[in-house]
Coordinates of C-alpha atoms in Angstrom, one line a residue:
M1 CA -20.1 0.4 3.3
P2 CA -18.6 3.6 1.9
R3 CA -15.6 4.9 3.7
T4 CA -14.1 8.4 4.1
V5 CA -10.4 9.3 3.6
Q6 CA -8.3 12.5 3.5
G7 CA -7.2 13.2 0.0
V8 CA -5.6 16.0 -2.1
V9 CA -8.1 18.0 -4.1
S10 CA -7.7 20.8 -6.6
K11 CA -10.8 23.0 -6.6
A12 CA -9.9 25.8 -9.0
V13 CA -7.3 26.8 -11.6
G14 CA -4.0 27.7 -10.0
E15 CA -5.2 27.6 -6.4
P16 CA -3.1 25.6 -3.9
V17 CA -4.4 22.1 -3.4
A18 CA -6.0 21.1 -0.1
L19 CA -6.7 18.0 2.0
E20 CA -10.4 17.3 1.9
E21 CA -12.7 14.5 3.1
I22 CA -13.4 12.1 0.2
V23 CA -16.0 9.4 0.1
I24 CA -15.0 6.1 -1.4
P25 CA -18.0 4.0 -2.5
D26 CA -18.1 0.3 -2.2
P27 CA -16.8 -1.3 -5.5
G28 CA -19.4 -2.0 -8.0
P29 CA -19.2 -4.5 -10.9
G30 CA -15.7 -4.5 -12.5
E31 CA -14.3 -2.2 -9.8
A32 CA -11.8 -2.4 -6.9
V33 CA -10.9 -0.4 -3.9
V34 CA -7.2 -0.2 -3.4
S35 CA -5.3 0.8 -0.2
I36 CA -2.6 3.2 -1.4
Q37 CA 0.9 2.7 0.0
A38 CA 2.8 5.2 -2.1
C39 CA 2.0 7.7 -4.9
G40 CA 4.5 9.8 -6.9
V41 CA 4.0 13.5 -7.5
C42 CA 3.9 13.7 -11.3
H43 CA 3.9 16.8 -13.5
T44 CA 0.5 15.7 -14.9
D45 CA -1.0 16.4 -11.4
L46 CA 0.3 19.9 -11.7
H47 CA -1.2 20.2 -15.2
Y48 CA -4.5 19.3 -13.7
R49 CA -4.2 21.9 -11.0
E50 CA -3.3 24.5 -13.6
G51 CA -6.3 23.7 -15.8
G52 CA -4.0 22.4 -18.6
I53 CA -5.9 19.1 -19.1
S54 CA -9.6 20.0 -18.6
N55 CA -11.9 22.3 -16.6
D56 CA -13.7 19.5 -14.8
F57 CA -12.9 20.8 -11.3
P58 CA -12.7 19.7 -8.5
F59 CA -10.0 17.2 -9.2
F60 CA -8.9 14.3 -6.9
L61 CA -5.2 14.3 -7.7
G62 CA -2.6 11.5 -7.7
H63 CA -2.2 8.6 -10.1
E64 CA 1.4 7.2 -10.0
A65 CA 0.7 4.7 -7.3
A66 CA 1.1 1.2 -5.8
G67 CA -0.9 -0.5 -3.1
V68 CA -2.9 -3.5 -2.0
V69 CA -6.3 -4.5 -3.2
E70 CA -8.8 -4.2 -0.3
E71 CA -12.1 -5.2 -1.9
V72 CA -13.4 -6.1 -5.4
G73 CA -16.9 -5.8 -6.9
P74 CA -18.9 -8.4 -8.7
G75 CA -17.4 -10.1 -11.7
V76 CA -13.8 -9.1 -11.0
T77 CA -11.3 -11.9 -11.8
E78 CA -8.1 -9.9 -12.6
V79 CA -7.2 -9.3 -9.0
A80 CA -8.3 -10.3 -5.5
P81 CA -8.1 -8.8 -2.0
G82 CA -4.5 -8.9 -0.8
D83 CA -2.8 -8.5 -4.2
F84 CA 0.0 -6.0 -4.4
V85 CA -0.7 -3.9 -7.5
I86 CA 0.6 -0.9 -9.5
L87 CA -2.3 1.3 -10.8
N88 CA -2.4 2.1 -14.5
W89 CA -4.4 4.7 -16.3
R90 CA -5.0 2.6 -19.5
A91 CA -7.2 -0.3 -18.5
V92 CA -7.7 -2.0 -21.9
C93 CA -11.2 -2.8 -23.1
G94 CA -10.5 -5.9 -25.1
Q95 CA -13.2 -5.0 -27.6
C96 CA -12.1 -2.0 -29.6
R97 CA -10.7 -2.2 -33.1
S98 CA -7.2 -2.0 -31.8
C99 CA -7.6 -4.7 -29.2
L100 CA -9.3 -7.0 -31.7
R101 CA -6.3 -6.5 -34.1
G102 CA -4.0 -7.7 -31.4
R103 CA -2.7 -4.3 -30.4
P104 CA -4.1 -3.8 -26.8
N105 CA -1.1 -1.6 -25.9
I106 CA -2.8 1.2 -28.0
C107 CA -6.4 0.4 -26.9
F108 CA -8.7 3.1 -28.1
S109 CA -11.3 2.6 -25.4
T110 CA -9.6 2.4 -22.1
H111 CA -11.9 2.6 -19.1
N112 CA -12.2 3.8 -15.5
A113 CA -14.5 3.1 -12.6
S114 CA -18.1 3.7 -13.3
Q115 CA -18.9 5.2 -9.9
K116 CA -17.7 8.7 -8.9
M117 CA -15.8 9.4 -5.7
T118 CA -17.2 12.6 -4.0
L119 CA -16.5 15.2 -1.4
A120 CA -18.3 14.9 1.9
D121 CA -21.1 17.2 0.6
G122 CA -21.7 14.9 -2.4
T123 CA -19.8 17.0 -5.0
E124 CA -18.5 14.6 -7.6
L125 CA -14.8 14.5 -8.1
S126 CA -12.8 14.1 -11.4
A127 CA -10.1 11.6 -10.5
A128 CA -6.7 12.4 -12.2
L129 CA -6.3 10.0 -15.1
G130 CA -9.2 8.0 -13.7
I131 CA -7.3 7.1 -10.5
G132 CA -7.0 9.7 -7.7
A133 CA -4.4 8.3 -5.4
F134 CA -3.2 11.1 -3.0
A135 CA -5.2 9.3 -0.3
E136 CA -5.2 6.2 1.8
A137 CA -7.6 4.5 -0.6
T138 CA -9.2 4.9 -4.0
L139 CA -11.8 3.4 -6.3
V140 CA -10.6 2.2 -9.7
A141 CA -11.7 -0.1 -12.5
A142 CA -10.2 -3.5 -11.7
G143 CA -8.4 -3.5 -15.0
Q144 CA -6.4 -0.5 -13.7
C145 CA -4.8 -2.8 -11.1
T146 CA -1.7 -4.7 -12.3
K147 CA -0.5 -7.4 -10.0
V148 CA 3.3 -7.5 -9.5
D149 CA 5.8 -9.2 -7.1
P150 CA 5.0 -7.9 -3.6
A151 CA 8.8 -8.0 -2.8
A152 CA 9.1 -4.7 -4.6
S153 CA 9.1 -1.4 -2.6
P154 CA 5.8 0.4 -3.1
V155 CA 7.7 3.7 -3.3
A156 CA 9.7 2.5 -6.3
A157 CA 7.0 0.3 -7.9
G158 CA 4.4 3.1 -8.1
L159 CA 6.6 5.1 -10.4
L160 CA 6.0 2.7 -13.2
G161 CA 2.3 3.8 -13.1
C162 CA 3.1 6.9 -15.2
G163 CA 6.3 8.8 -15.8
V164 CA 9.0 6.2 -15.6
M165 CA 7.0 3.7 -17.7
A166 CA 6.3 6.5 -20.2
G167 CA 10.1 7.1 -20.6
I168 CA 11.2 3.5 -20.6
G169 CA 8.5 2.6 -23.1
A170 CA 9.3 5.5 -25.3
A171 CA 12.8 4.0 -25.8
I172 CA 12.0 0.3 -25.9
N173 CA 8.5 0.0 -27.2
T174 CA 8.0 3.1 -29.4
G175 CA 11.6 3.8 -30.4
G176 CA 12.6 0.2 -30.8
V177 CA 16.1 0.9 -29.3
G178 CA 18.3 -2.1 -29.6
P179 CA 21.8 -3.3 -28.9
G180 CA 24.5 -1.0 -30.4
D181 CA 22.1 1.9 -31.1
S182 CA 22.8 5.5 -30.5
V183 CA 20.1 7.5 -28.6
A184 CA 19.6 11.2 -27.7
V185 CA 17.1 12.2 -25.0
F186 CA 16.0 15.8 -24.9
G187 CA 14.8 16.7 -21.4
C188 CA 16.3 14.8 -18.4
G189 CA 13.4 14.9 -15.9
G190 CA 11.6 11.9 -14.7
V191 CA 10.3 10.8 -18.2
G192 CA 13.6 11.6 -19.9
D193 CA 15.6 9.7 -17.4
G194 CA 13.2 6.8 -17.8
A195 CA 14.0 6.9 -21.5
I196 CA 17.7 6.9 -20.7
A197 CA 17.3 3.9 -18.3
G198 CA 15.3 2.2 -21.0
A199 CA 17.9 2.8 -23.7
K200 CA 20.6 1.4 -21.4
L201 CA 18.4 -1.7 -20.7
A202 CA 18.0 -2.2 -24.4
G203 CA 21.7 -2.2 -25.0
A204 CA 22.3 1.2 -26.6
T205 CA 26.0 2.1 -26.6
T206 CA 25.8 5.8 -27.1
I207 CA 23.2 7.6 -24.9
I208 CA 23.2 11.4 -25.0
G209 CA 21.2 13.4 -22.4
V210 CA 20.3 17.0 -23.4
D211 CA 19.0 19.6 -21.0
I212 CA 19.5 23.2 -19.9
D213 CA 20.0 22.3 -16.2
N214 CA 23.4 20.8 -15.2
R215 CA 21.8 19.2 -12.1
K216 CA 19.5 17.2 -14.4
L217 CA 22.4 16.3 -16.7
E218 CA 24.1 14.8 -13.6
W219 CA 21.0 12.8 -13.0
A220 CA 21.0 11.6 -16.6
T221 CA 24.5 10.3 -16.2
E222 CA 23.4 8.3 -13.1
F223 CA 20.8 6.6 -15.2
G224 CA 23.1 5.6 -18.0
A225 CA 23.8 8.6 -20.2
T226 CA 27.3 8.2 -21.8
H227 CA 27.4 11.9 -22.8
T228 CA 25.5 15.0 -21.8
V229 CA 24.9 18.3 -23.6
N230 CA 23.8 21.6 -22.0
S231 CA 21.8 23.2 -24.8
N232 CA 22.3 26.6 -23.3
D233 CA 26.0 26.3 -23.8
K234 CA 26.2 24.7 -27.2
D235 CA 24.0 23.8 -30.2
P236 CA 22.7 20.3 -29.3
V237 CA 22.3 19.2 -32.9
H238 CA 25.9 20.0 -33.7
A239 CA 27.1 18.4 -30.4
I240 CA 25.1 15.2 -31.1
K241 CA 26.5 14.9 -34.6
E242 CA 30.0 15.4 -33.2
L243 CA 29.4 12.5 -30.8
T244 CA 28.1 10.2 -33.5
G245 CA 30.7 10.6 -36.3
G246 CA 28.8 13.3 -38.0
N247 CA 25.7 11.1 -38.6
G248 CA 23.2 11.8 -35.8
V249 CA 21.5 9.3 -33.6
D250 CA 19.4 6.2 -34.4
V251 CA 16.7 7.3 -32.0
A252 CA 16.0 10.9 -30.8
I253 CA 13.5 11.1 -27.9
E254 CA 11.8 14.4 -27.1
A255 CA 10.6 14.3 -23.5
I256 CA 9.6 18.0 -23.0
G257 CA 6.8 18.8 -25.5
L258 CA 8.2 22.0 -27.0
P259 CA 8.2 22.6 -30.8
H260 CA 11.7 24.0 -31.0
V261 CA 13.1 21.0 -29.0
Y262 CA 11.2 18.6 -31.3
Q263 CA 12.9 20.3 -34.3
Q264 CA 16.3 19.8 -32.7
A265 CA 15.5 16.1 -32.2
F266 CA 14.4 15.9 -35.8
K267 CA 17.6 17.4 -37.0
A268 CA 19.8 15.3 -34.7
R269 CA 18.7 11.9 -35.9
D270 CA 20.6 9.9 -38.5
L271 CA 19.2 9.0 -41.9
A272 CA 16.4 6.4 -41.5
G273 CA 16.4 7.3 -37.8
T274 CA 13.4 7.6 -35.5
V275 CA 12.0 10.6 -33.6
V276 CA 9.8 9.8 -30.6
L277 CA 7.6 12.4 -29.0
V278 CA 6.8 11.5 -25.4
G279 CA 6.7 15.1 -23.9
V280 CA 3.2 16.5 -23.8
P281 CA 2.7 19.7 -25.8
A282 CA 0.2 22.4 -24.9
P283 CA -3.0 22.3 -27.0
D284 CA -2.2 25.6 -28.9
M285 CA 1.3 24.6 -30.0
T286 CA 2.1 24.1 -33.7
L287 CA 5.1 22.5 -35.4
E288 CA 6.8 23.4 -38.7
L289 CA 9.3 21.1 -40.4
P290 CA 10.9 21.2 -43.9
F291 CA 8.7 18.8 -45.8
I292 CA 11.5 17.7 -48.1
E293 CA 13.5 16.7 -45.0
V294 CA 10.6 14.7 -43.6
F295 CA 10.8 12.7 -46.9
G296 CA 14.6 12.9 -47.5
R297 CA 15.7 11.7 -44.0
G298 CA 13.4 8.7 -44.1
G299 CA 12.8 6.8 -40.9
A300 CA 9.9 7.5 -38.6
L301 CA 8.3 10.2 -36.6
K302 CA 6.3 8.7 -33.7
S303 CA 4.3 9.7 -30.7
S304 CA 4.5 7.6 -27.6
W305 CA 1.3 7.0 -25.6
Y306 CA 2.2 5.9 -22.1
G307 CA 5.3 4.4 -23.5
D308 CA 3.0 2.3 -25.7
C309 CA 3.1 -0.1 -22.8
L310 CA 0.8 -3.0 -22.0
P311 CA 0.7 -2.8 -18.2
S312 CA -0.2 -6.5 -17.7
K313 CA 3.0 -7.4 -19.6
D314 CA 5.4 -4.5 -18.9
F315 CA 4.8 -3.8 -15.2
P316 CA 5.7 -7.3 -14.0
M317 CA 8.6 -7.6 -16.3
L318 CA 10.1 -4.2 -15.2
I319 CA 9.5 -5.1 -11.5
D320 CA 11.4 -8.4 -12.1
L321 CA 14.3 -6.4 -13.5
Y322 CA 14.2 -4.0 -10.5
L323 CA 14.3 -6.9 -8.1
Q324 CA 17.3 -8.4 -10.1
G325 CA 19.1 -5.1 -9.6
R326 CA 19.1 -4.3 -13.4
L327 CA 16.7 -1.3 -13.2
D328 CA 17.3 1.2 -10.4
L329 CA 13.9 2.6 -9.7
D330 CA 14.9 3.7 -6.3
R331 CA 17.2 6.3 -7.9
F332 CA 14.2 8.2 -9.3
V333 CA 13.0 8.9 -5.7
S334 CA 14.3 12.3 -4.5
E335 CA 12.3 12.3 -1.3
T336 CA 9.3 10.7 0.5
I337 CA 6.7 13.1 1.9
G338 CA 3.3 13.1 3.6
V339 CA 0.0 13.6 1.9
G340 CA -0.1 17.2 3.2
D341 CA 3.1 18.1 1.5
V342 CA 1.9 17.8 -2.1
E343 CA 1.6 21.6 -2.8
E344 CA 5.2 22.2 -1.7
A345 CA 6.3 19.2 -3.8
F346 CA 4.7 21.0 -6.8
H347 CA 6.9 24.0 -6.1
K348 CA 10.0 21.9 -5.8
M349 CA 9.1 20.3 -9.1
E350 CA 8.7 23.7 -10.8
R351 CA 12.1 24.8 -9.4
G352 CA 13.8 21.6 -10.7
E353 CA 14.9 20.5 -7.3
V354 CA 13.5 17.0 -7.4
L355 CA 13.2 14.1 -9.8
R356 CA 10.3 12.5 -7.9
S357 CA 8.7 13.3 -4.6
V358 CA 6.7 10.3 -3.4
V359 CA 3.8 10.5 -0.9
V360 CA 4.0 7.5 1.5
F361 CA 1.0 6.3 3.6

């Protein structure tokens, strides 16, 4: 029968979030109820609270999560009760033109649970990225559950559900970073540091972190940056070229979502190099580039959707690397908090005090 949990809800633009009673329905066909063990506080949740994604309030926040499957609905074969899973927000459909061409990592018709979770009075909730995981349990499409090795810490594993995967994938999947490459990452928060970690995993030999916050540049070094540049102190394009023999980098990753930073990334790449945009711009932003340089520099300008990952492939692989000690997911965790501390975690995020706060249940 349906159950009630305490969850974090955003009811209006800019208002502090609050704990509310949330009704979780029994799973229907193709759905699963997951007991949440840990959920990271991602900047996307703050975007929801600020009305930066849609106006479909109230929102049930939280999406970067790991937990255990409690119950599944009819027809579910992907997972079973007792499975340890990371939740993903791109459950592939298997039927769209991208999936049918063998490109499920960029599925054009990803799906969520059909049923809505509600407040106690019956008000339907919009679950953040189709998940809603700042609570002891949530209802999702079974395809949003990716089974991984249960030896992994839920606090670390859940981070692959969004920001860290976006960064790692931007480097490895979208950017195609390989052994011996040079890489610059603009923005050294959770996603940017994920890109740095991904570049290191891929064998890049020169990894340059760029930010305006020296604390974040220290974090970048911990994740594998071989050099750092404070762009408040020096022109990052000039500094990057100095560090690469005057050439620029093979792959420049923009992890902020600002036009002037993207322009810096564009100018900082080598001939035939790649620019990857993984930072999320605001809807009203525009970008201008010298058209002759778009042609003359060659290479590629790419956008990275969720690190262009395929959760069923990438999540288990990265958890294996974590358990082998080759990917330090624990280092992303600045603090563990309770479900009632999410609003303060947002403020810490805005002040740049944390890399990731993680709610633990």
